[in-house]
Coordinates of C-alpha atoms and ligand atoms in Angstrom, one line a residue:
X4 CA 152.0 -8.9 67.7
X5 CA 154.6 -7.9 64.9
X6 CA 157.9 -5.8 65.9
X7 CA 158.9 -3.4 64.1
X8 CA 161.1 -4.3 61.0
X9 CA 162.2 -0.8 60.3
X10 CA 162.0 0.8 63.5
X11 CA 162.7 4.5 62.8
X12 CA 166.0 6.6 64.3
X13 CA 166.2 6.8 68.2
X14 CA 165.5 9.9 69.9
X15 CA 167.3 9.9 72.8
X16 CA 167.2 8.0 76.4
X17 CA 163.7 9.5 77.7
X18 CA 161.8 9.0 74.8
X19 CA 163.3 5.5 73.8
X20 CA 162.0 4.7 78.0
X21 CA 158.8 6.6 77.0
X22 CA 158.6 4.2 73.7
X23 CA 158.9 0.9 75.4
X24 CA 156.4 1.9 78.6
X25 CA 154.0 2.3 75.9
X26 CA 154.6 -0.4 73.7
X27 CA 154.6 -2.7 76.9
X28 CA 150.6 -1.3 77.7
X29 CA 149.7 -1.8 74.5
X30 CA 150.9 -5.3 74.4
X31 CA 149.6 -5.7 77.6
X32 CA 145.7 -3.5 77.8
X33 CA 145.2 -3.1 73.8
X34 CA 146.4 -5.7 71.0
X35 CA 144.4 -8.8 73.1
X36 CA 141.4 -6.5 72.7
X37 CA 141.1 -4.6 69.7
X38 CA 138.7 -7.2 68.4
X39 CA 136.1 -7.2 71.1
X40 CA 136.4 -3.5 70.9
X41 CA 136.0 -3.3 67.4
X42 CA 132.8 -5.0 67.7
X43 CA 131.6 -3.3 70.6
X44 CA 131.8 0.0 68.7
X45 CA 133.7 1.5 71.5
X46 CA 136.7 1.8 73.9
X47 CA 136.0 1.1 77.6
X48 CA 136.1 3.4 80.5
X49 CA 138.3 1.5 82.0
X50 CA 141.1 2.0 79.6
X51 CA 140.8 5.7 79.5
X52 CA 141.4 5.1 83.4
X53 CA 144.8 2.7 82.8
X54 CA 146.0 4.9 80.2
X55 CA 145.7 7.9 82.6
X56 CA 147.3 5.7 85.5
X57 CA 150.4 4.7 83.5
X58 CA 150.8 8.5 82.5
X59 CA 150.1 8.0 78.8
X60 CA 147.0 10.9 78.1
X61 CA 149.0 14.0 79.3
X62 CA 152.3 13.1 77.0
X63 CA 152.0 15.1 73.7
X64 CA 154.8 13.2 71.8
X65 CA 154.7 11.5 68.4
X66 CA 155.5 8.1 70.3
X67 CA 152.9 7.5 71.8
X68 CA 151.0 7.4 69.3
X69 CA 153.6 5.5 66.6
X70 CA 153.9 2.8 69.9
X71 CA 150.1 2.6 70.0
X72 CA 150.0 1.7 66.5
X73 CA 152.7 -0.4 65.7
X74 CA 151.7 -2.4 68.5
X75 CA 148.4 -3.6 67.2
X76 CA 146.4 -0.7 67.8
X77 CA 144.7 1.8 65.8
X78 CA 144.3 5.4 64.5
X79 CA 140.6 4.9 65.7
X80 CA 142.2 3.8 69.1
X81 CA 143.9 6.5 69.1
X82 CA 140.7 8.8 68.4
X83 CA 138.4 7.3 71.1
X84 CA 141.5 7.1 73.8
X85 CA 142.8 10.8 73.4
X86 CA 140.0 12.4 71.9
X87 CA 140.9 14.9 75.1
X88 CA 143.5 15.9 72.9
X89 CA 140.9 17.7 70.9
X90 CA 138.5 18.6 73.8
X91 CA 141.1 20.1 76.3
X92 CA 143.4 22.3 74.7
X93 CA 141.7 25.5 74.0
X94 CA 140.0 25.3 77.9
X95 CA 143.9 24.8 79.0
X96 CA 145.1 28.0 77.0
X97 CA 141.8 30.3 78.5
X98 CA 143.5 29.1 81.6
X99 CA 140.8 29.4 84.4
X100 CA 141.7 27.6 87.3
X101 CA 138.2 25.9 87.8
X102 CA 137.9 24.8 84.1
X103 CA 141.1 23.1 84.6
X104 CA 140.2 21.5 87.7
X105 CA 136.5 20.5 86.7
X106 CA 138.0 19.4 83.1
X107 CA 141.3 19.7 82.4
X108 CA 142.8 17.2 85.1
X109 CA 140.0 14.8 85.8
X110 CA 140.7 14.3 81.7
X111 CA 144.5 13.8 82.1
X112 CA 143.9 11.3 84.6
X113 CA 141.6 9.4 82.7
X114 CA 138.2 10.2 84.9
X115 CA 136.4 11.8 82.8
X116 CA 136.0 11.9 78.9
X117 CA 135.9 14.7 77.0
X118 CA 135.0 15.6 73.4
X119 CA 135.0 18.3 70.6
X120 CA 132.0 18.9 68.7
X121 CA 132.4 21.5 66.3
X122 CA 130.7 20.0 62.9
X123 CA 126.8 20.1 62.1
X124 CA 124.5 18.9 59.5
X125 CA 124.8 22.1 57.6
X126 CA 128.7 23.2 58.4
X127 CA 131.6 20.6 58.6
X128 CA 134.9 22.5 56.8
X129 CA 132.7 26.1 56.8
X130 CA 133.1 26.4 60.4
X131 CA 131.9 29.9 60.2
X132 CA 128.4 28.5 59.5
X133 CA 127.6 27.0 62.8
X134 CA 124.1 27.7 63.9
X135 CA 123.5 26.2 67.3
X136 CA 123.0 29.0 69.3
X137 CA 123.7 29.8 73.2
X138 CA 121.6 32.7 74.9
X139 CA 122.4 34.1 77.7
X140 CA 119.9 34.2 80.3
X141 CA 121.5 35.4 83.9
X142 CA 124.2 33.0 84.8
X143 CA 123.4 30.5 82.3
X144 CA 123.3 30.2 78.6
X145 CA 120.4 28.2 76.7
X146 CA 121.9 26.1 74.2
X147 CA 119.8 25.0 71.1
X148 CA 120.7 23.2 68.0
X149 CA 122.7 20.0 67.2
X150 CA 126.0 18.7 66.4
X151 CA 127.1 15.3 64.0
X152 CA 130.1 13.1 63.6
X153 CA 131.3 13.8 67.2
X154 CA 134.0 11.5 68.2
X155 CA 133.3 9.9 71.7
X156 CA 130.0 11.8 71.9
X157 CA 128.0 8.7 73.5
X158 CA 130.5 8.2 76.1
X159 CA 131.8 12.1 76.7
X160 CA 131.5 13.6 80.4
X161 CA 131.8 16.7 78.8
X162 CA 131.5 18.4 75.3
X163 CA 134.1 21.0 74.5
X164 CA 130.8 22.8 72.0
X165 CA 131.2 25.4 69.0
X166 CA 128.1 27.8 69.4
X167 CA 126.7 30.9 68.0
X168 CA 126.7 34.0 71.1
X169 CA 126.6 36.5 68.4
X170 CA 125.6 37.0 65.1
X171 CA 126.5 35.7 61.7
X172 CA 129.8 34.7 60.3
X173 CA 132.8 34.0 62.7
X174 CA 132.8 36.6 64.5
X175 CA 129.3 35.4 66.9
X176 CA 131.5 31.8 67.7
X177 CA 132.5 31.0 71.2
X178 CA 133.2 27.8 73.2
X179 CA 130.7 25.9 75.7
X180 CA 131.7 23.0 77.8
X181 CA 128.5 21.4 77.9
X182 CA 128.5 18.4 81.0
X183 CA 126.6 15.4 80.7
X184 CA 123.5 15.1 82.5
X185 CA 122.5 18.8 81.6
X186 CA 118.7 18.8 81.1
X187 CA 118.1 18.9 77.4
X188 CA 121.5 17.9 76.0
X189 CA 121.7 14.0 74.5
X190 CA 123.5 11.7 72.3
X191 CA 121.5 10.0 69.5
X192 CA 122.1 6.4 68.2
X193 CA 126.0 5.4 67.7
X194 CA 126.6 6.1 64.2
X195 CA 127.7 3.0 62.0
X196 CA 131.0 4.0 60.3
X197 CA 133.5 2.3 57.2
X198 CA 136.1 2.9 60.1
X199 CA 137.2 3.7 63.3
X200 CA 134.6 0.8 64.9
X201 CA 136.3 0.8 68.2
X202 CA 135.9 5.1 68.2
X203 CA 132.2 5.8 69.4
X204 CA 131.0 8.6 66.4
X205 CA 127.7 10.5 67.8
X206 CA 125.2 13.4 66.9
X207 CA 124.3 15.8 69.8
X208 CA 121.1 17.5 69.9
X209 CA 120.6 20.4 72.3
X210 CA 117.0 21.7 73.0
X211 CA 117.0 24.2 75.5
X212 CA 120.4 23.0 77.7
X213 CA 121.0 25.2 80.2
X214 CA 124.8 25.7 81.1
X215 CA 126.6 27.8 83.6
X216 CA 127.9 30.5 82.3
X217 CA 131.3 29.3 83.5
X218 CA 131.8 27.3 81.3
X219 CA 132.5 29.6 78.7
X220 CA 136.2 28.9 77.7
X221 CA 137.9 32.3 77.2
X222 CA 135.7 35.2 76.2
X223 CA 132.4 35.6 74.4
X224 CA 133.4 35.7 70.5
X225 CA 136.5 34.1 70.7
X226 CA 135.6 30.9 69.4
X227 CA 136.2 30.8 65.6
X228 CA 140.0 32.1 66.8
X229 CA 139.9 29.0 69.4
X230 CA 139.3 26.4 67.2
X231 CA 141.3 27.3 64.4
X232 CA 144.4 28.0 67.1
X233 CA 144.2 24.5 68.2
X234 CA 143.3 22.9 64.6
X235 CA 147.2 22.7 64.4
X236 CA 147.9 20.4 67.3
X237 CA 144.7 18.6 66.2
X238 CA 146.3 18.3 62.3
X239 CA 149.5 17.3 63.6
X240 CA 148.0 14.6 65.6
X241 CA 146.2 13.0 62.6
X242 CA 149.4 13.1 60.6
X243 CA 151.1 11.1 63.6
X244 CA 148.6 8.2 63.4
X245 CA 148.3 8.5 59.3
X246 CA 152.6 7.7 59.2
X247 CA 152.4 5.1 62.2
X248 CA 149.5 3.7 60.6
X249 CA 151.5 3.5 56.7
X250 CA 154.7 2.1 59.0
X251 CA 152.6 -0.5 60.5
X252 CA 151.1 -2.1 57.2
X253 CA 154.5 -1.7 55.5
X254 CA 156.4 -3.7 58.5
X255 CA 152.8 -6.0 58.2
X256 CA 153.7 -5.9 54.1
X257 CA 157.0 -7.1 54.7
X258 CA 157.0 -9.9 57.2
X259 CA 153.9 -11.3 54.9
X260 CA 156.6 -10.7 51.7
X261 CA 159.5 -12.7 53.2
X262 CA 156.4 -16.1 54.1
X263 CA 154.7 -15.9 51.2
X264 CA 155.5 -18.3 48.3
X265 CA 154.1 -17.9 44.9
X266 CA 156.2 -19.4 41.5
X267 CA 158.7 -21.1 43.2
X268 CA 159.7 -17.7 45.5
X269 CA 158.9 -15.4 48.2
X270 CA 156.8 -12.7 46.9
X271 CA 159.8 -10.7 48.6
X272 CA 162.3 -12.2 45.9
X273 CA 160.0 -10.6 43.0
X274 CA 161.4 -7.5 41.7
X275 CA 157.6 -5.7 41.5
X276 CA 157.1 -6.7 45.3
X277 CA 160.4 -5.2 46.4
X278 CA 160.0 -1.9 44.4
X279 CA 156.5 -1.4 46.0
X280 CA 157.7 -2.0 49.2
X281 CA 160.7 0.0 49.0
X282 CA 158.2 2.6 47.6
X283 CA 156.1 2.2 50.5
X284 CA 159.4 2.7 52.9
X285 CA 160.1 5.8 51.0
X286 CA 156.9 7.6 51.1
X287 CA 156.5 6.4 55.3
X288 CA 160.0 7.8 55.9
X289 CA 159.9 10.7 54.5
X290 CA 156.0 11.7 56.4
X291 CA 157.6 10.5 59.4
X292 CA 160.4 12.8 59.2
X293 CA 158.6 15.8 57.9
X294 CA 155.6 15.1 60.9
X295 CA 158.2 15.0 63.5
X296 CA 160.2 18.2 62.3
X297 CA 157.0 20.1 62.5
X298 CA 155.5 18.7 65.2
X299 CA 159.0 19.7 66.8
X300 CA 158.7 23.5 66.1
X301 CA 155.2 23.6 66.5
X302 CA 156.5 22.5 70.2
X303 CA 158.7 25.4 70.6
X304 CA 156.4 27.5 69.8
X305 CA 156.6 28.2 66.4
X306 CA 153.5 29.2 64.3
X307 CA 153.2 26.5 62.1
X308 CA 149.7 26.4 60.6
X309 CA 151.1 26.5 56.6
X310 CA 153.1 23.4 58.0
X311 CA 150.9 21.4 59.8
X312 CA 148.6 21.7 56.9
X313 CA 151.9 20.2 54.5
X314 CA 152.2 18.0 57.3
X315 CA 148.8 16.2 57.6
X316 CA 148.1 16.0 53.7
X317 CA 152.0 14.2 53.0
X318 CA 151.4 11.9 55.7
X319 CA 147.5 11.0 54.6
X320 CA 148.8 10.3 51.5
X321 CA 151.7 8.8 52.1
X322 CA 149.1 6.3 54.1
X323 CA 146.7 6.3 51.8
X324 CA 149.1 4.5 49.2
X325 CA 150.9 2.3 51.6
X326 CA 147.1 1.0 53.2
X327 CA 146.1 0.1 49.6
X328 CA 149.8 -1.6 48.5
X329 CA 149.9 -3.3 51.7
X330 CA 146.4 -4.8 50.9
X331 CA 147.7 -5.8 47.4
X332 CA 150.7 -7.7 48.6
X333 CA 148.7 -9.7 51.1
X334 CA 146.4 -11.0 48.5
X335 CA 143.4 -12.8 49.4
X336 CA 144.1 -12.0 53.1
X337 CA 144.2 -8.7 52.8
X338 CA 140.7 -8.5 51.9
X339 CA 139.8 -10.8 55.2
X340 CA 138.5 -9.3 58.4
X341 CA 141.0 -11.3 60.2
X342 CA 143.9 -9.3 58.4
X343 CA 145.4 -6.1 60.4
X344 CA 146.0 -4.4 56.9
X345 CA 142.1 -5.0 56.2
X346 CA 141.3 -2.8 59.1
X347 CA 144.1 0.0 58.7
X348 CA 142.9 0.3 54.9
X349 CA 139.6 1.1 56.5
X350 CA 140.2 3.5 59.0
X351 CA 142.8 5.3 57.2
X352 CA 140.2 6.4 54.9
X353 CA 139.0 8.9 56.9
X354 CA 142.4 10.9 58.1
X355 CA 141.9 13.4 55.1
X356 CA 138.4 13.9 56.2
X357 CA 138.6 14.8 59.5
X358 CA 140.1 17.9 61.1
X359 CA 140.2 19.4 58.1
X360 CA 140.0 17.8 54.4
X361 CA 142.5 17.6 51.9
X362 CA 141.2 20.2 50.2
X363 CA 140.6 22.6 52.7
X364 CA 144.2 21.9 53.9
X365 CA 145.5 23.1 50.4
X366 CA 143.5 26.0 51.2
X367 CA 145.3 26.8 54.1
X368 CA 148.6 26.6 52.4
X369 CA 147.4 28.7 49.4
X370 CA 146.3 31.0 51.5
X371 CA 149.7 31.6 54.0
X372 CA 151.3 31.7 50.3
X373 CA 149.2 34.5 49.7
X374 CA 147.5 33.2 46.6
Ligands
LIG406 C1 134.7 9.5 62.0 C2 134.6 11.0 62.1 C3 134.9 11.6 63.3 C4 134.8 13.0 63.4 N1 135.0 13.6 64.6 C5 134.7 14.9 64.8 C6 134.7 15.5 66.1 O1 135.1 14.8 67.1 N2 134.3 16.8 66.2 C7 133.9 17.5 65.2 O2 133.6 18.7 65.4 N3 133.8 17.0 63.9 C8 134.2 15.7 63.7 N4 134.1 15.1 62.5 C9 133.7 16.0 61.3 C10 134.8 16.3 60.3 O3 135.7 17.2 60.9 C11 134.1 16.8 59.1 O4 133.4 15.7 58.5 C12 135.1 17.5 58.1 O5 135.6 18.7 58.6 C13 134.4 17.7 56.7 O6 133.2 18.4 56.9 P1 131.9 17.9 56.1 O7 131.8 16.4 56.4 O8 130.8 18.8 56.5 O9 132.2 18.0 54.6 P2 132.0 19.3 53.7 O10 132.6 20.5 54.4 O11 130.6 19.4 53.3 O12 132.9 19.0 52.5 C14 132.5 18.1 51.5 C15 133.6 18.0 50.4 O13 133.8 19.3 49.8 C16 135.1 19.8 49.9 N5 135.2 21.2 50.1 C17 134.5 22.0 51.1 N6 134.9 23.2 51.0 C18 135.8 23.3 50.0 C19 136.5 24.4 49.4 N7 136.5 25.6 49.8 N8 137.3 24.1 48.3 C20 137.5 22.8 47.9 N9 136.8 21.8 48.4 C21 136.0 22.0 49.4 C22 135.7 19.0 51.1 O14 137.1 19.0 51.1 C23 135.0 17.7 50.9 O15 135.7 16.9 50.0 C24 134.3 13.8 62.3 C25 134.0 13.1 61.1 C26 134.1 11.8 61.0 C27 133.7 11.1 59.7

């Protein structure tokens, strides 16, 4: 495992205690196994219940997740380990005691496994165009239709589901915890991704699930609000792992700089090396700092939905650059499965896909601009 060769500013005594509980369970429950994992196509249960034990899935700070990486983990870690993160939110905010009990907690402690499954074949960044549909039929609603690219959808207890109560257009949306086990619901094959190995990636089909209707989160319509609400913290979280992930291949970059010996040198004595890695630096320090101040006013409560969108797409590309120079400085290696960059240049590919493109996060910001 590397340390950190720029290790960024401290943030006071908690967090720097938060910081090293963290980076002593990753050393200790991830870095020995991110290669079994990898190649298993998934996380265990087990480590959902350790991370839960040690206090790591209810804390919403950046560190966690920086630790996590720079330690040898992952963004996809991070994606199959919190994907509660995603799934839990909007159910905490509707606030009703027995969703929070049935979901909310048994998630925090690492029990039970939630997802998000918004996407389908036909409506990824158009969320508006969802069409699996829940009737309501007494106390239960009859779910029908299918979801894709669901992020711990084989292993999730429960689905946090996007479905149609209404009609057309955003308006009909509302949110379904569908449970595991329900009659009708199921997980297809585990779908074979560029990235993200160790996070489980699913499609859902429903055909004819009958859920409670309890477990509607908040009220009938509210959905497309819901989702959007809760995109932020989502955004913001992706951002996170996209500028721990660039300051993990630059400190990777740099102790492989400072070995290496090409004409007579270290590749770190060579004026082009040294500008792309102070380059590198640059780009990871100044996403790090813009992440953190808006992941810090998001926190107190801020509305910060132009932001978070100016927060994901600096950091993705700030990551984006820094995967593919830190695969150039290595070489040969860099290309091998056996390098660490090889893998972050994989999975970083898909942080400006995923909640929310690129493009559709320009189209947040040109929109709050009032263009
Ligand atoms: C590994 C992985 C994990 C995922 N996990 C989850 C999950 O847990 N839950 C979930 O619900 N979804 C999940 N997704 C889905 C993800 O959120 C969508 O893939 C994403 O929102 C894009 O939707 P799409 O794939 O349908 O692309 P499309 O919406 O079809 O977009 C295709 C392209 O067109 C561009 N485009 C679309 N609209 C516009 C526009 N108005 N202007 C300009 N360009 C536009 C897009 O930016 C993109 O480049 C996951 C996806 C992957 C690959």
């Amino acid at each position: 495992m590397a340390e950190a060769v720029s290790s960024p500013a401290d943030l006071g005594e908690e967090l720097r205690l938060l910081r090293a509980s963290v980076r002593e369970f990753v050393a200790r429950e991830i870095a020995p196994h991110m290669d079994e994992w990898e190649r298993a196509g998934e996380l265990p249960r087990a480590l959902h219940e350790k991370a839960g034990a040690a206090g790591l899935l209810g804390v919403g700070y950046p560190v966690v997740v920086e630790e996590m990486i720079q330690g040898g983990g992952s963004s996809g870690l991070c994606a199959g380990l919190f994907t509660h993160g995603i799934a839990i939110p909007h159910i905490l905010a509707a606030g009703a005691p027995d969703q929070i009990e049935r979901f909310v907690r048994p998630a925090l402690a690492g029990a039970r496994i939630g997802a998000l499954a918004v996407t389908e074949p036909d409506a990824g960044s158009d969320v508006a165009r969802i069409k699996t549909r829940a009737a309501r039929d007494g106390d239960h609603y009859v779910v029908n239709g299918a979801k894709t690219y669901i992020t711990s959808g084989l292993r999730a207890d429960f689905v946090t589901t996007a479905v149609r109560t209404g009609g057309e257009g955003h308006r009909g949306l509302s949110l379904l915890v569908i449970e595991k086990g329900t009659r009708g619901f199921s997980a297809g094959k585990r779908l074979e991704k560029m990235g993200w190995w160790c996070s489980d990636t699913a499609e859902l089909a429903f055909a004819d699930a009958r859920v409670p209707a309890a477990n509607l989160v908040g009220a009938e319509g509210a959905g497309f609000r819901q989702i959007m609400q809760h995109f932020v913290s989502e955004r913001l979280f992706l951002a996170v792992q996209a500028y721990a992930t660039a300051q993990r291949c630059l400190d990777l970059a740099i102790r492989w700089a400072k070995t290496r010996e090409a004409f007579d040198s270290r590749l770190a004595d060579k004026p082009v090396i040294r500008h792309k890695l102070a380059e590198m630096a640059r780009q990871t320090d100044v996403a790090r700092e813009y992440v953190r101040a808006v992941a810090g006013r998001f926190a107190a409560g801020e509305d910060v939905g132009r932001e978070a969108a100016m927060a994901k797409n600096t950091a993705v590309y700030a990551c984006r650059f820094v995967v593919d120079e830190a695969v150039q400085i290595h070489g040969g290696m860099g290309f091998m499965r056996e390098s660490e960059v090889e893998r972050h240049y994989r999975d970083a590919r898909i942080l400006g896909i995923g909640g929310g493109t690129n493009e559709i996060m320009n189209e947040v910001i040109a929109e709050r601009m009032g263009l």
